[in-house]
PDB file of C-alpha atoms in Angstrom:
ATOM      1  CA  UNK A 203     -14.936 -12.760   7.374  1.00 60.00           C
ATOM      2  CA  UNK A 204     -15.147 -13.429   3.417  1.00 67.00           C
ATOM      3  CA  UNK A 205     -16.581 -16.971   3.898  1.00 67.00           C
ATOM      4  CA  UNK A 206     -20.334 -18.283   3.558  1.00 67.00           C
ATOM      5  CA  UNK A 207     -19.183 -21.392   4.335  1.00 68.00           C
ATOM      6  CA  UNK A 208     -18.820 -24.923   2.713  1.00 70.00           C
ATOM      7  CA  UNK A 209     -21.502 -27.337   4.238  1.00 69.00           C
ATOM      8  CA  UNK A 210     -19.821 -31.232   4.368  1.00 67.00           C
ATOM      9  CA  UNK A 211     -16.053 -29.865   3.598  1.00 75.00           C
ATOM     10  CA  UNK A 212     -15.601 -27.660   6.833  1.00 80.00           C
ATOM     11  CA  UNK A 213     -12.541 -28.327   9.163  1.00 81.00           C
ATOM     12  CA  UNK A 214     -14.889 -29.651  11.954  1.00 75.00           C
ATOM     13  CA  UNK A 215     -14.515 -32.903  14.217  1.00 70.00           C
ATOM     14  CA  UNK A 216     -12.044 -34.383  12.154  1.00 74.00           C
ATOM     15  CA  UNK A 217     -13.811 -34.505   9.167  1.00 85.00           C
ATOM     16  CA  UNK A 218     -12.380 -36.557   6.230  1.00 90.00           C
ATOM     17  CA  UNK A 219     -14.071 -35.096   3.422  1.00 92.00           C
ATOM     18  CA  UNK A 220     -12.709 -32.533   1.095  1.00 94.00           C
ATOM     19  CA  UNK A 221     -14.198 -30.580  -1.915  1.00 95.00           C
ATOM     20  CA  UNK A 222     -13.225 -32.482  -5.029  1.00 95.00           C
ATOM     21  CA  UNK A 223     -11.626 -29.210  -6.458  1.00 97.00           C
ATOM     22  CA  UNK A 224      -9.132 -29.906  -2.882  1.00 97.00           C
ATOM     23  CA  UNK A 225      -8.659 -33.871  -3.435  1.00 96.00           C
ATOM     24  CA  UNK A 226      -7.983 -33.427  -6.840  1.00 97.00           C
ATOM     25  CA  UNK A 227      -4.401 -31.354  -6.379  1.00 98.00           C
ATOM     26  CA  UNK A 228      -3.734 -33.317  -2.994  1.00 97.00           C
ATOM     27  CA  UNK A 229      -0.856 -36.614  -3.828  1.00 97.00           C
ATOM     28  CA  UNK A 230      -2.458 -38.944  -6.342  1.00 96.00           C
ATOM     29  CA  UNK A 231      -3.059 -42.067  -4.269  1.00 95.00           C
ATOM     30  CA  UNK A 232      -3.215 -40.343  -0.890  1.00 97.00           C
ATOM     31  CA  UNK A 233      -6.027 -40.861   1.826  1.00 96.00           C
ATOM     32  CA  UNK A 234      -7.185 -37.779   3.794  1.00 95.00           C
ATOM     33  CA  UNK A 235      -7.298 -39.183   7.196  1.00 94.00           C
ATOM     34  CA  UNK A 236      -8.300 -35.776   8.819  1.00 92.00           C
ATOM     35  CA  UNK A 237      -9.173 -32.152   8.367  1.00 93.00           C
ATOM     36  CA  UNK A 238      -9.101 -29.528  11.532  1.00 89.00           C
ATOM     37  CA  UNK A 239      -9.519 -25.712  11.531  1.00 88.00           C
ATOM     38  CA  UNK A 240      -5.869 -24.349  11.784  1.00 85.00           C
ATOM     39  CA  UNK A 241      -5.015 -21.124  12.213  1.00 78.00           C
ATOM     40  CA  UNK A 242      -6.450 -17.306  12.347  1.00 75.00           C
ATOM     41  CA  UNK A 243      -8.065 -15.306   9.871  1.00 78.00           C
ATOM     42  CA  UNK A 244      -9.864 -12.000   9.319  1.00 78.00           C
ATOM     43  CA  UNK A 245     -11.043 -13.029   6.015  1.00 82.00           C
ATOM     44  CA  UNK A 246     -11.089 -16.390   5.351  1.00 87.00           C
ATOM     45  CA  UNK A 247     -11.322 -20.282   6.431  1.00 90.00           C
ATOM     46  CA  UNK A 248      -8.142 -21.715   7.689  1.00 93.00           C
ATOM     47  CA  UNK A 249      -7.775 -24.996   8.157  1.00 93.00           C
ATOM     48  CA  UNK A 250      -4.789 -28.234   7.938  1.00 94.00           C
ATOM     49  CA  UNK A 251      -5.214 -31.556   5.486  1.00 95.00           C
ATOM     50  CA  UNK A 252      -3.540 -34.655   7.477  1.00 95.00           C
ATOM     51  CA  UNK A 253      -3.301 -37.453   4.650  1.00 96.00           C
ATOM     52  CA  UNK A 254      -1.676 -41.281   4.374  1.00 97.00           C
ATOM     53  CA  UNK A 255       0.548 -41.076   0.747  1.00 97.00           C
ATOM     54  CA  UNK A 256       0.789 -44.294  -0.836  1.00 95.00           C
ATOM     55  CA  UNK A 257       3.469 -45.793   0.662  1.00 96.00           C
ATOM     56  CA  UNK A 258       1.792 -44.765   4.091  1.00 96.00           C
ATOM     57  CA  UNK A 259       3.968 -41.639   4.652  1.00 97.00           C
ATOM     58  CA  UNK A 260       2.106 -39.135   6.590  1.00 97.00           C
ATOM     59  CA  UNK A 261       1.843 -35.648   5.237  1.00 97.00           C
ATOM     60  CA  UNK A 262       0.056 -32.595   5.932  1.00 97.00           C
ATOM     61  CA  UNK A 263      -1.089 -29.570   4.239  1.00 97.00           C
ATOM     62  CA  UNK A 264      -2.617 -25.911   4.795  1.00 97.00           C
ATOM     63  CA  UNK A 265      -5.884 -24.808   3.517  1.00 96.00           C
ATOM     64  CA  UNK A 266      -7.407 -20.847   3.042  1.00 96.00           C
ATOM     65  CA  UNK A 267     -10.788 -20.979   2.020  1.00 95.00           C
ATOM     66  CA  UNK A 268     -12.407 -17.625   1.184  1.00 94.00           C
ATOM     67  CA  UNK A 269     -16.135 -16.394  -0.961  1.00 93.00           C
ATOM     68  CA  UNK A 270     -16.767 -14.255  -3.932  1.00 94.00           C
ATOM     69  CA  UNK A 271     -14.923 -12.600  -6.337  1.00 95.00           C
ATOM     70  CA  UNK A 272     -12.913 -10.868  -4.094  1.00 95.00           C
ATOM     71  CA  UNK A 273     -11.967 -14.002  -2.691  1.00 95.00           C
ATOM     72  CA  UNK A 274     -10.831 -15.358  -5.518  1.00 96.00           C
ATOM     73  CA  UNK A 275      -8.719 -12.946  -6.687  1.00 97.00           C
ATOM     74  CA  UNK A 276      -7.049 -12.708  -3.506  1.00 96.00           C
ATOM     75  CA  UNK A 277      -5.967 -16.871  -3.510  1.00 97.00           C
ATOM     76  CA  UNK A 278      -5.089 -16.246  -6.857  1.00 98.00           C
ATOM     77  CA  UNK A 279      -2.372 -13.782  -5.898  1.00 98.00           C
ATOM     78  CA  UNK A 280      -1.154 -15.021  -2.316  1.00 97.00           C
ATOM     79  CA  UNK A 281      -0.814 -18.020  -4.732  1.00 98.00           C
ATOM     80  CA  UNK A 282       1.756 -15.969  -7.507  1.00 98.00           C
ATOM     81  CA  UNK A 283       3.015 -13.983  -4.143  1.00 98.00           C
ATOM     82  CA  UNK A 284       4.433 -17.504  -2.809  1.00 98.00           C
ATOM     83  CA  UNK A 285       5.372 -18.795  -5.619  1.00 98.00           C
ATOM     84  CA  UNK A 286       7.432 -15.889  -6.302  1.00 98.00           C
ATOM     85  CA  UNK A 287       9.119 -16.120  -2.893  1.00 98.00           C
ATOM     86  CA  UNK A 288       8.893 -20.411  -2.959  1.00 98.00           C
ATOM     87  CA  UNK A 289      11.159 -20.429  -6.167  1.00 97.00           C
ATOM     88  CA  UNK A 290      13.739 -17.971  -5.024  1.00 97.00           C
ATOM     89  CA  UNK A 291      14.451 -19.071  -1.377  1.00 97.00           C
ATOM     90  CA  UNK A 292      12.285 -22.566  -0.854  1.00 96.00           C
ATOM     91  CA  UNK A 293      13.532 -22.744   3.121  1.00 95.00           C
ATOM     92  CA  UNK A 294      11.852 -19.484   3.437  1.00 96.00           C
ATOM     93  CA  UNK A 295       8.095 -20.336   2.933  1.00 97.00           C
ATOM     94  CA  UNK A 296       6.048 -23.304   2.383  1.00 97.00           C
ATOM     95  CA  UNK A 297       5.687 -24.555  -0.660  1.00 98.00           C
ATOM     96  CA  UNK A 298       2.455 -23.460  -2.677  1.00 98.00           C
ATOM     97  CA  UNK A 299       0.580 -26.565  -4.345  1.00 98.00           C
ATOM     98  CA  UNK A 300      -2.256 -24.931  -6.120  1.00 98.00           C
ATOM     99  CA  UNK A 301      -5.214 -21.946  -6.233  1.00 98.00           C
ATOM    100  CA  UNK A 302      -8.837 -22.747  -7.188  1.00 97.00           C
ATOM    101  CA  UNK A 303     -12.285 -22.903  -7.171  1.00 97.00           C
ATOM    102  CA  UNK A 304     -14.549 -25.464  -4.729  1.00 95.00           C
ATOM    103  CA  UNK A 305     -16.789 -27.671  -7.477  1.00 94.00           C
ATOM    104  CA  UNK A 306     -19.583 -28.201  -4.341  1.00 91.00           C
ATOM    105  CA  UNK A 307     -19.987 -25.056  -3.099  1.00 89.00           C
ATOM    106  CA  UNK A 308     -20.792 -21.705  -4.947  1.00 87.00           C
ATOM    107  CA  UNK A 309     -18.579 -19.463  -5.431  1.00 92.00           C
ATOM    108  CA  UNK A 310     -16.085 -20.411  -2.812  1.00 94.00           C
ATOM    109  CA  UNK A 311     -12.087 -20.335  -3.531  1.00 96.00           C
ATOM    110  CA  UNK A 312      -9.006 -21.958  -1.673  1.00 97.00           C
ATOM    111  CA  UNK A 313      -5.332 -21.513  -1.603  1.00 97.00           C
ATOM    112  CA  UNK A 314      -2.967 -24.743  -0.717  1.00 98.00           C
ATOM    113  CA  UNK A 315       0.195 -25.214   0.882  1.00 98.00           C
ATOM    114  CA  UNK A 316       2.507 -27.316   2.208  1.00 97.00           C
ATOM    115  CA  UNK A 317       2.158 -27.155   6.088  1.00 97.00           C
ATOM    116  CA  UNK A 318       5.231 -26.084   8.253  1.00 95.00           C
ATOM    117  CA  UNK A 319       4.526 -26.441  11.823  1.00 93.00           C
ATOM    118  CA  UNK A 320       5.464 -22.983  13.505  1.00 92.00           C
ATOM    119  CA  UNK A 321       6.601 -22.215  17.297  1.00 89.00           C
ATOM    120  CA  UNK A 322       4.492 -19.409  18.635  1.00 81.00           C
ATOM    121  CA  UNK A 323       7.894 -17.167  18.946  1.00 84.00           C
ATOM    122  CA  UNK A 324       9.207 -14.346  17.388  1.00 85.00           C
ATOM    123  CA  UNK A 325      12.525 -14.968  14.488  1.00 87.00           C
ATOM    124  CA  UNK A 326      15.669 -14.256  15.536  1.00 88.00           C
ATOM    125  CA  UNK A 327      16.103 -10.523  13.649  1.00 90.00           C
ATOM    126  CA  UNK A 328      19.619 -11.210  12.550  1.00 91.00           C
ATOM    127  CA  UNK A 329      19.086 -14.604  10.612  1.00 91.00           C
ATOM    128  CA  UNK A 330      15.637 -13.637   9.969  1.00 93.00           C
ATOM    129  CA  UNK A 331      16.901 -10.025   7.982  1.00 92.00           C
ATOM    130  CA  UNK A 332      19.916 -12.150   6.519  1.00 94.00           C
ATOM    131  CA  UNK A 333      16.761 -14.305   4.496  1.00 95.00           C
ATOM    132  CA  UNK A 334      14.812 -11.187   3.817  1.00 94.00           C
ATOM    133  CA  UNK A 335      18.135  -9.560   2.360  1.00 95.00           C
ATOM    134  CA  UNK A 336      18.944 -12.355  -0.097  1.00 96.00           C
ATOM    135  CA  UNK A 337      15.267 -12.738  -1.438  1.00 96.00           C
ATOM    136  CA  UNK A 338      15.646  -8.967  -2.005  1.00 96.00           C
ATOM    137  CA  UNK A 339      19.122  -9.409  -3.476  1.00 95.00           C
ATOM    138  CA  UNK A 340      19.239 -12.422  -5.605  1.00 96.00           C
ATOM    139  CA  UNK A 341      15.205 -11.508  -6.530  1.00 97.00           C
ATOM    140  CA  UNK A 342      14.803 -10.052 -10.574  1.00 97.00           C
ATOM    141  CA  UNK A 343      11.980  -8.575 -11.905  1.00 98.00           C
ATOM    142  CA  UNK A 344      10.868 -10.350 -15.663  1.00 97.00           C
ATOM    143  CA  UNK A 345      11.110  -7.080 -17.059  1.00 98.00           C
ATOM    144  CA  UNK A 346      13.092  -4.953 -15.392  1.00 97.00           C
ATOM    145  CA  UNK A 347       9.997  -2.673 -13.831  1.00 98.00           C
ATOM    146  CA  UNK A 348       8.200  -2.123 -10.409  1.00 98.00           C
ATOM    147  CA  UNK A 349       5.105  -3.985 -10.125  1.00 98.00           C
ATOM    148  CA  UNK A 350       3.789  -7.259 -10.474  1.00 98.00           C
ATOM    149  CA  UNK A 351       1.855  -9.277 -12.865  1.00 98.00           C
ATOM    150  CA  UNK A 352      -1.432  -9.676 -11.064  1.00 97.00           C
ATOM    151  CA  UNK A 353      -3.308  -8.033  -8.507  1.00 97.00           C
ATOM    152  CA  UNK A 354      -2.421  -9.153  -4.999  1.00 97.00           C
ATOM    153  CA  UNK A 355      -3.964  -8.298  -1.879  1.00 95.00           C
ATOM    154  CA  UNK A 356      -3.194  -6.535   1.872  1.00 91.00           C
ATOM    155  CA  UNK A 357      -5.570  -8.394   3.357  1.00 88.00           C
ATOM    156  CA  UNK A 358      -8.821  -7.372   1.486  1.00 90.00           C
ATOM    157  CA  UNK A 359      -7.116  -3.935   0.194  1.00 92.00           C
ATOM    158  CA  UNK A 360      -6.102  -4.330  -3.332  1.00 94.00           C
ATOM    159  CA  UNK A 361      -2.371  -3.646  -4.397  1.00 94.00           C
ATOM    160  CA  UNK A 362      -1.438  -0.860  -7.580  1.00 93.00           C
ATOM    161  CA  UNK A 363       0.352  -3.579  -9.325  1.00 95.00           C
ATOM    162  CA  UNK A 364       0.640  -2.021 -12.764  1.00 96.00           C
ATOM    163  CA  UNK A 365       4.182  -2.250 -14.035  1.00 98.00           C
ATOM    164  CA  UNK A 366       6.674   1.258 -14.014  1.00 98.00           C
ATOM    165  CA  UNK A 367      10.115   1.705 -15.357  1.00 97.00           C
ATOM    166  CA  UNK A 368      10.742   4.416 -12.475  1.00 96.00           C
ATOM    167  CA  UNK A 369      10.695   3.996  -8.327  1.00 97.00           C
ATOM    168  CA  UNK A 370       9.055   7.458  -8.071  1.00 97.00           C
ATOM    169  CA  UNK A 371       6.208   6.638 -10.625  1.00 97.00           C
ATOM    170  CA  UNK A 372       5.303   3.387  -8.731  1.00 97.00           C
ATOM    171  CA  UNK A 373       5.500   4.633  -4.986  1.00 96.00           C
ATOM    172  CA  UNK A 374       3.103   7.835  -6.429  1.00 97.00           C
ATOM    173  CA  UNK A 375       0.762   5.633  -8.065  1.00 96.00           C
ATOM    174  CA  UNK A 376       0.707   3.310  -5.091  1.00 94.00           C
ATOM    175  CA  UNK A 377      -0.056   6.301  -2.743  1.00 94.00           C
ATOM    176  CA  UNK A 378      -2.104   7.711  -4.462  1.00 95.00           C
ATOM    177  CA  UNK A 379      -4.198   4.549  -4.649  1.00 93.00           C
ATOM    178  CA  UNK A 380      -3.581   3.368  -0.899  1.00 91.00           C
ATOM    179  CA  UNK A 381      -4.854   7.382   0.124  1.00 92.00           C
ATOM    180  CA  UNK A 382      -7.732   6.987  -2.051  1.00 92.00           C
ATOM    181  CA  UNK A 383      -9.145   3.266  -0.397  1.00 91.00           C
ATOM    182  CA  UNK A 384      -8.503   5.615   2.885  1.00 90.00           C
ATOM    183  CA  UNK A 385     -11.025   8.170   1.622  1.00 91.00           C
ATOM    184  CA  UNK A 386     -13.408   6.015   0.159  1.00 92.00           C
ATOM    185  CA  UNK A 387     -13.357   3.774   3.993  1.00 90.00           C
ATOM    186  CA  UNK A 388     -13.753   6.894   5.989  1.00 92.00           C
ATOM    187  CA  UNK A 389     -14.530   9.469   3.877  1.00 93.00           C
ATOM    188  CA  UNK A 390     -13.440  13.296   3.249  1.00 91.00           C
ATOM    189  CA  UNK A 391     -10.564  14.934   5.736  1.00 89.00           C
ATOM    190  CA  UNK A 392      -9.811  18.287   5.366  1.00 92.00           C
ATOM    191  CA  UNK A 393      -6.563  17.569   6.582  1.00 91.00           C
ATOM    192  CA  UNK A 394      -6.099  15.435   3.702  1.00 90.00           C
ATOM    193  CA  UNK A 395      -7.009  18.817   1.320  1.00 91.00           C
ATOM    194  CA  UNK A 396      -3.720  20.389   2.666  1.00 95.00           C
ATOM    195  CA  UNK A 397      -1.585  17.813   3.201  1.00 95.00           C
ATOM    196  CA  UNK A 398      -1.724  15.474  -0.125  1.00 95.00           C
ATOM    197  CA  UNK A 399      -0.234  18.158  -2.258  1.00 96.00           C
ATOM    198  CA  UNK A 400       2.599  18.901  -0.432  1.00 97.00           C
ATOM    199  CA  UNK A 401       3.269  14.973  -0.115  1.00 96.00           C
ATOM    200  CA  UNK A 402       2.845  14.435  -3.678  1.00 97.00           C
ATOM    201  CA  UNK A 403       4.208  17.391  -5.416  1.00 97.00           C
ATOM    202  CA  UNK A 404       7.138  18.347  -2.817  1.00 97.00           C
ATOM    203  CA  UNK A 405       8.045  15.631  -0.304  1.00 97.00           C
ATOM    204  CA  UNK A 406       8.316  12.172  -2.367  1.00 97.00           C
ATOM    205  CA  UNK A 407       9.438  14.143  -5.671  1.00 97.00           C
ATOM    206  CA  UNK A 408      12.605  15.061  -2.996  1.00 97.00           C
ATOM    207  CA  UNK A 409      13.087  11.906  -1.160  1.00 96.00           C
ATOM    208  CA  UNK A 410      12.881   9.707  -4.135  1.00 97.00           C
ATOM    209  CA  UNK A 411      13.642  11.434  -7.229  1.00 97.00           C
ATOM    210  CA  UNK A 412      17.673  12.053  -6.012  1.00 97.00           C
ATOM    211  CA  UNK A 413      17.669   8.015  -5.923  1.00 97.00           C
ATOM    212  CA  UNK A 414      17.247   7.598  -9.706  1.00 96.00           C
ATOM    213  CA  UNK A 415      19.299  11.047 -10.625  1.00 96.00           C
ATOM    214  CA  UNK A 416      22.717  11.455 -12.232  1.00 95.00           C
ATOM    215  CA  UNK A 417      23.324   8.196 -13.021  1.00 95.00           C
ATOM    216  CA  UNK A 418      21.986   6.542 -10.223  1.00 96.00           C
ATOM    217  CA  UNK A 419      19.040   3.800  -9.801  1.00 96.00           C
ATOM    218  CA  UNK A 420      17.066   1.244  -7.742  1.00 97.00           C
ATOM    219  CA  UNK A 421      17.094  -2.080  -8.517  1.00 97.00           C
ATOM    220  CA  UNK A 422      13.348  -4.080  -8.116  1.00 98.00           C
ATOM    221  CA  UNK A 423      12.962  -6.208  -5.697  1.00 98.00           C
ATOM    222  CA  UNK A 424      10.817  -9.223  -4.506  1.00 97.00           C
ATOM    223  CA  UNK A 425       9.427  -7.829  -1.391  1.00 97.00           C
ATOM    224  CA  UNK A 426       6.905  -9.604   0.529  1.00 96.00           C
ATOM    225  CA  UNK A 427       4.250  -6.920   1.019  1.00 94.00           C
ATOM    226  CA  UNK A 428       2.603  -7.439   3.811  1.00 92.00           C
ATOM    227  CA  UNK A 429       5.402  -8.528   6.515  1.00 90.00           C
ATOM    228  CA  UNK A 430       4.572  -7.940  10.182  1.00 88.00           C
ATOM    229  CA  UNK A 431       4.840 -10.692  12.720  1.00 85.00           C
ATOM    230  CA  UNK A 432       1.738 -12.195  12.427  1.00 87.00           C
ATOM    231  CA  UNK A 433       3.048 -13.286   9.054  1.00 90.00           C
ATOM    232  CA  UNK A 434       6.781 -14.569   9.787  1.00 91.00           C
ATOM    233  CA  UNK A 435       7.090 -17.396  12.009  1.00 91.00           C
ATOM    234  CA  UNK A 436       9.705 -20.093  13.026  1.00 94.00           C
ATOM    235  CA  UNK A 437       9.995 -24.132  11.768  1.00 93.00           C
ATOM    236  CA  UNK A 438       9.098 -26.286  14.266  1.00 94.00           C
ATOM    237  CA  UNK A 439      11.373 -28.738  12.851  1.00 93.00           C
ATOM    238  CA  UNK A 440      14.306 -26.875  11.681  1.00 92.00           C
ATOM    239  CA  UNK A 441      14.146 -24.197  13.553  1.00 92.00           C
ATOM    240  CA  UNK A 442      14.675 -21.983  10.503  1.00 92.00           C
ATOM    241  CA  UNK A 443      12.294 -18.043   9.985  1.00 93.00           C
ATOM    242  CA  UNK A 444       9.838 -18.745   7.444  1.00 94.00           C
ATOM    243  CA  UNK A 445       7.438 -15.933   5.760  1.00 95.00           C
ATOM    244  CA  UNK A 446       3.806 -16.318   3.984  1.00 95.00           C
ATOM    245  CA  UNK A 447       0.937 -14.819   3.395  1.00 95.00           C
ATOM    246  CA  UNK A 448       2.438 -12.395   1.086  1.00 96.00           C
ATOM    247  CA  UNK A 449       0.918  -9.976  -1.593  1.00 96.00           C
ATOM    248  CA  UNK A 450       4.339  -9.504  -3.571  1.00 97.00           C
ATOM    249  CA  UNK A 451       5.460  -6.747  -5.801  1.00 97.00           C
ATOM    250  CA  UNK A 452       9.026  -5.501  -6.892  1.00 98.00           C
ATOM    251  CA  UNK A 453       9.816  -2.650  -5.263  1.00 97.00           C
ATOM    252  CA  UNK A 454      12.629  -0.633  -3.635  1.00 96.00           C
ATOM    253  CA  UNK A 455      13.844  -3.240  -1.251  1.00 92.00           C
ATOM    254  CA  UNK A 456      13.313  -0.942   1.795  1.00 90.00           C
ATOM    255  CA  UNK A 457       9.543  -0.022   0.218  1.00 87.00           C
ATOM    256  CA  UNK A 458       6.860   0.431   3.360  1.00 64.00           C
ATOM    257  CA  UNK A 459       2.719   0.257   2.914  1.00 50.00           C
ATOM    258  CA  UNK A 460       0.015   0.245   4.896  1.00 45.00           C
ATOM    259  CA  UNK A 461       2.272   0.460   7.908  1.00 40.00           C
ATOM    260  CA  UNK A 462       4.034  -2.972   7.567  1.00 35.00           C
ATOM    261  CA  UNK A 463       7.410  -2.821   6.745  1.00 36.00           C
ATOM    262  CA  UNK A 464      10.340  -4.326   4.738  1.00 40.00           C
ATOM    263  CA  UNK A 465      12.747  -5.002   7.147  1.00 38.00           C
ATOM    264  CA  UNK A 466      16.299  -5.041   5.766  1.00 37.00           C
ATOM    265  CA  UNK A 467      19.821  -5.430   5.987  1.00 36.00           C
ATOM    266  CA  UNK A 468      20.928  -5.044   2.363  1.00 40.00           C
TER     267      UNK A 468
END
């Protein structure tokens, strides 16, 4: 775990204290009336806010708390990541209030949501790939390229962002980069000396270059990065499939990393 911890803040026997950094993005007016660990994380601190509003409407929200640099910039981009999503389909992910730094503790960064309560079940694969086809659909990129505008993170792995006008550039790039964190975890192959030429200089060149040949291309889409079922889950309350924890990018809608897929029906 990326966390050295937070002493007086932590989600522990109901705790009402939060970093100022926290309280100062949380409803003006509110009272926290509780704080409890929430959650499961290989990286970070999860825990859920329960305030009073004003007007004495309850209201809870979801807290990641993660150390160091690294930790920042990976709130910083599950932060842009469900934003991204938030804006273009807000039933399909909860809200995202704000990124930051903790003013008591060193070097300690959080990421805050609005909290959805979640059945333990799996989504229902036809409504749930009808949501994950329009955010690909109605999704545009800013500028028309793969990529994304800041780094965002597969857990602690981080993503070849930089923005490409062609599919083929961006999936190379990305491979290269994703075969290269590979290699520097677990070190030389010899496997890899035979088979990472013919992947990059015969098999993507003819999968991928046909799709943006003779007139034809590949739109960018928002895709979510990271989706496996540990990150989709289904509203308590309206029973709707809901997605976070994304590290987003515009990509070919059906693109596939690090083994977790894009599941689609576009």
């Amino acid at each position: 775990m990326n966390y050295i911890g937070a002493e007086g803040v932590e989600f522990v026997g109901g705790n009402t204290k939060v970093d100022p950094s926290v309280a100062a993005v949380l409803p003006k007016g509110c009272q926290v009336v509780s704080t409890e660990g929430h959650g499961v994380s290989f990286w970070a601190n999860t825990g859920r806010i329960d305030v009073e509003l004003a007007d004495g409407t309850p209201q809870s929200f979801f807290l990641k708390v993660i150390s160091k640099e690294l930790g920042k910039n990976m709130v910083h981009g599950e932060f842009e990541s469900m934003r991204a999503i938030y804006t273009l389909l807000p039933d399909f992910a909860p809200k995202p209030i704000a990124w930051g730094t903790y003013g008591t503790t060193v070097d300690t960064h959080f990421f805050l949501c609005q909290y959805r309560d979640m059945i333990d079940e799996m989504p229902d694969p036809h409504k749930f790939t009808a949501r994950l086809a329009a955010l690909h659909q109605n999704s545009k990129s800013p500028n028309g390229k793969f990529g994304f505008h800041t780094t965002t993170y597969s857990g602690i792995l981080p993503q070849m962002n930089e923005w490409e006008e062609n599919w083929e550039t961006y999936f190379t790039k990305s491979m290269r980069w994703a075969l290269k964190l590979e290699l520097e975890a677990k070190g030389p192959n010899p496997e890899f000396d035979v088979l990472v030429p013919v992947l990059f200089d015969k098999v993507i060149p003819r999968l991928l270059r046909p799709l943006e040949s003779e007139g034809r291309s590949v739109k960018p889409s928002l895709v979510h990065g990271d989706l496996w079922y540990a990150n989709s889950g289904i509203d308590a309350n309206t029973g709707e499939s809901l997605i976070f924890d994304a590290c987003c990018f515009y990509a070919h809608n059906e693109c596939k990393f690090n083994g977790h897929s894009e599941a689609t029906e576009d």
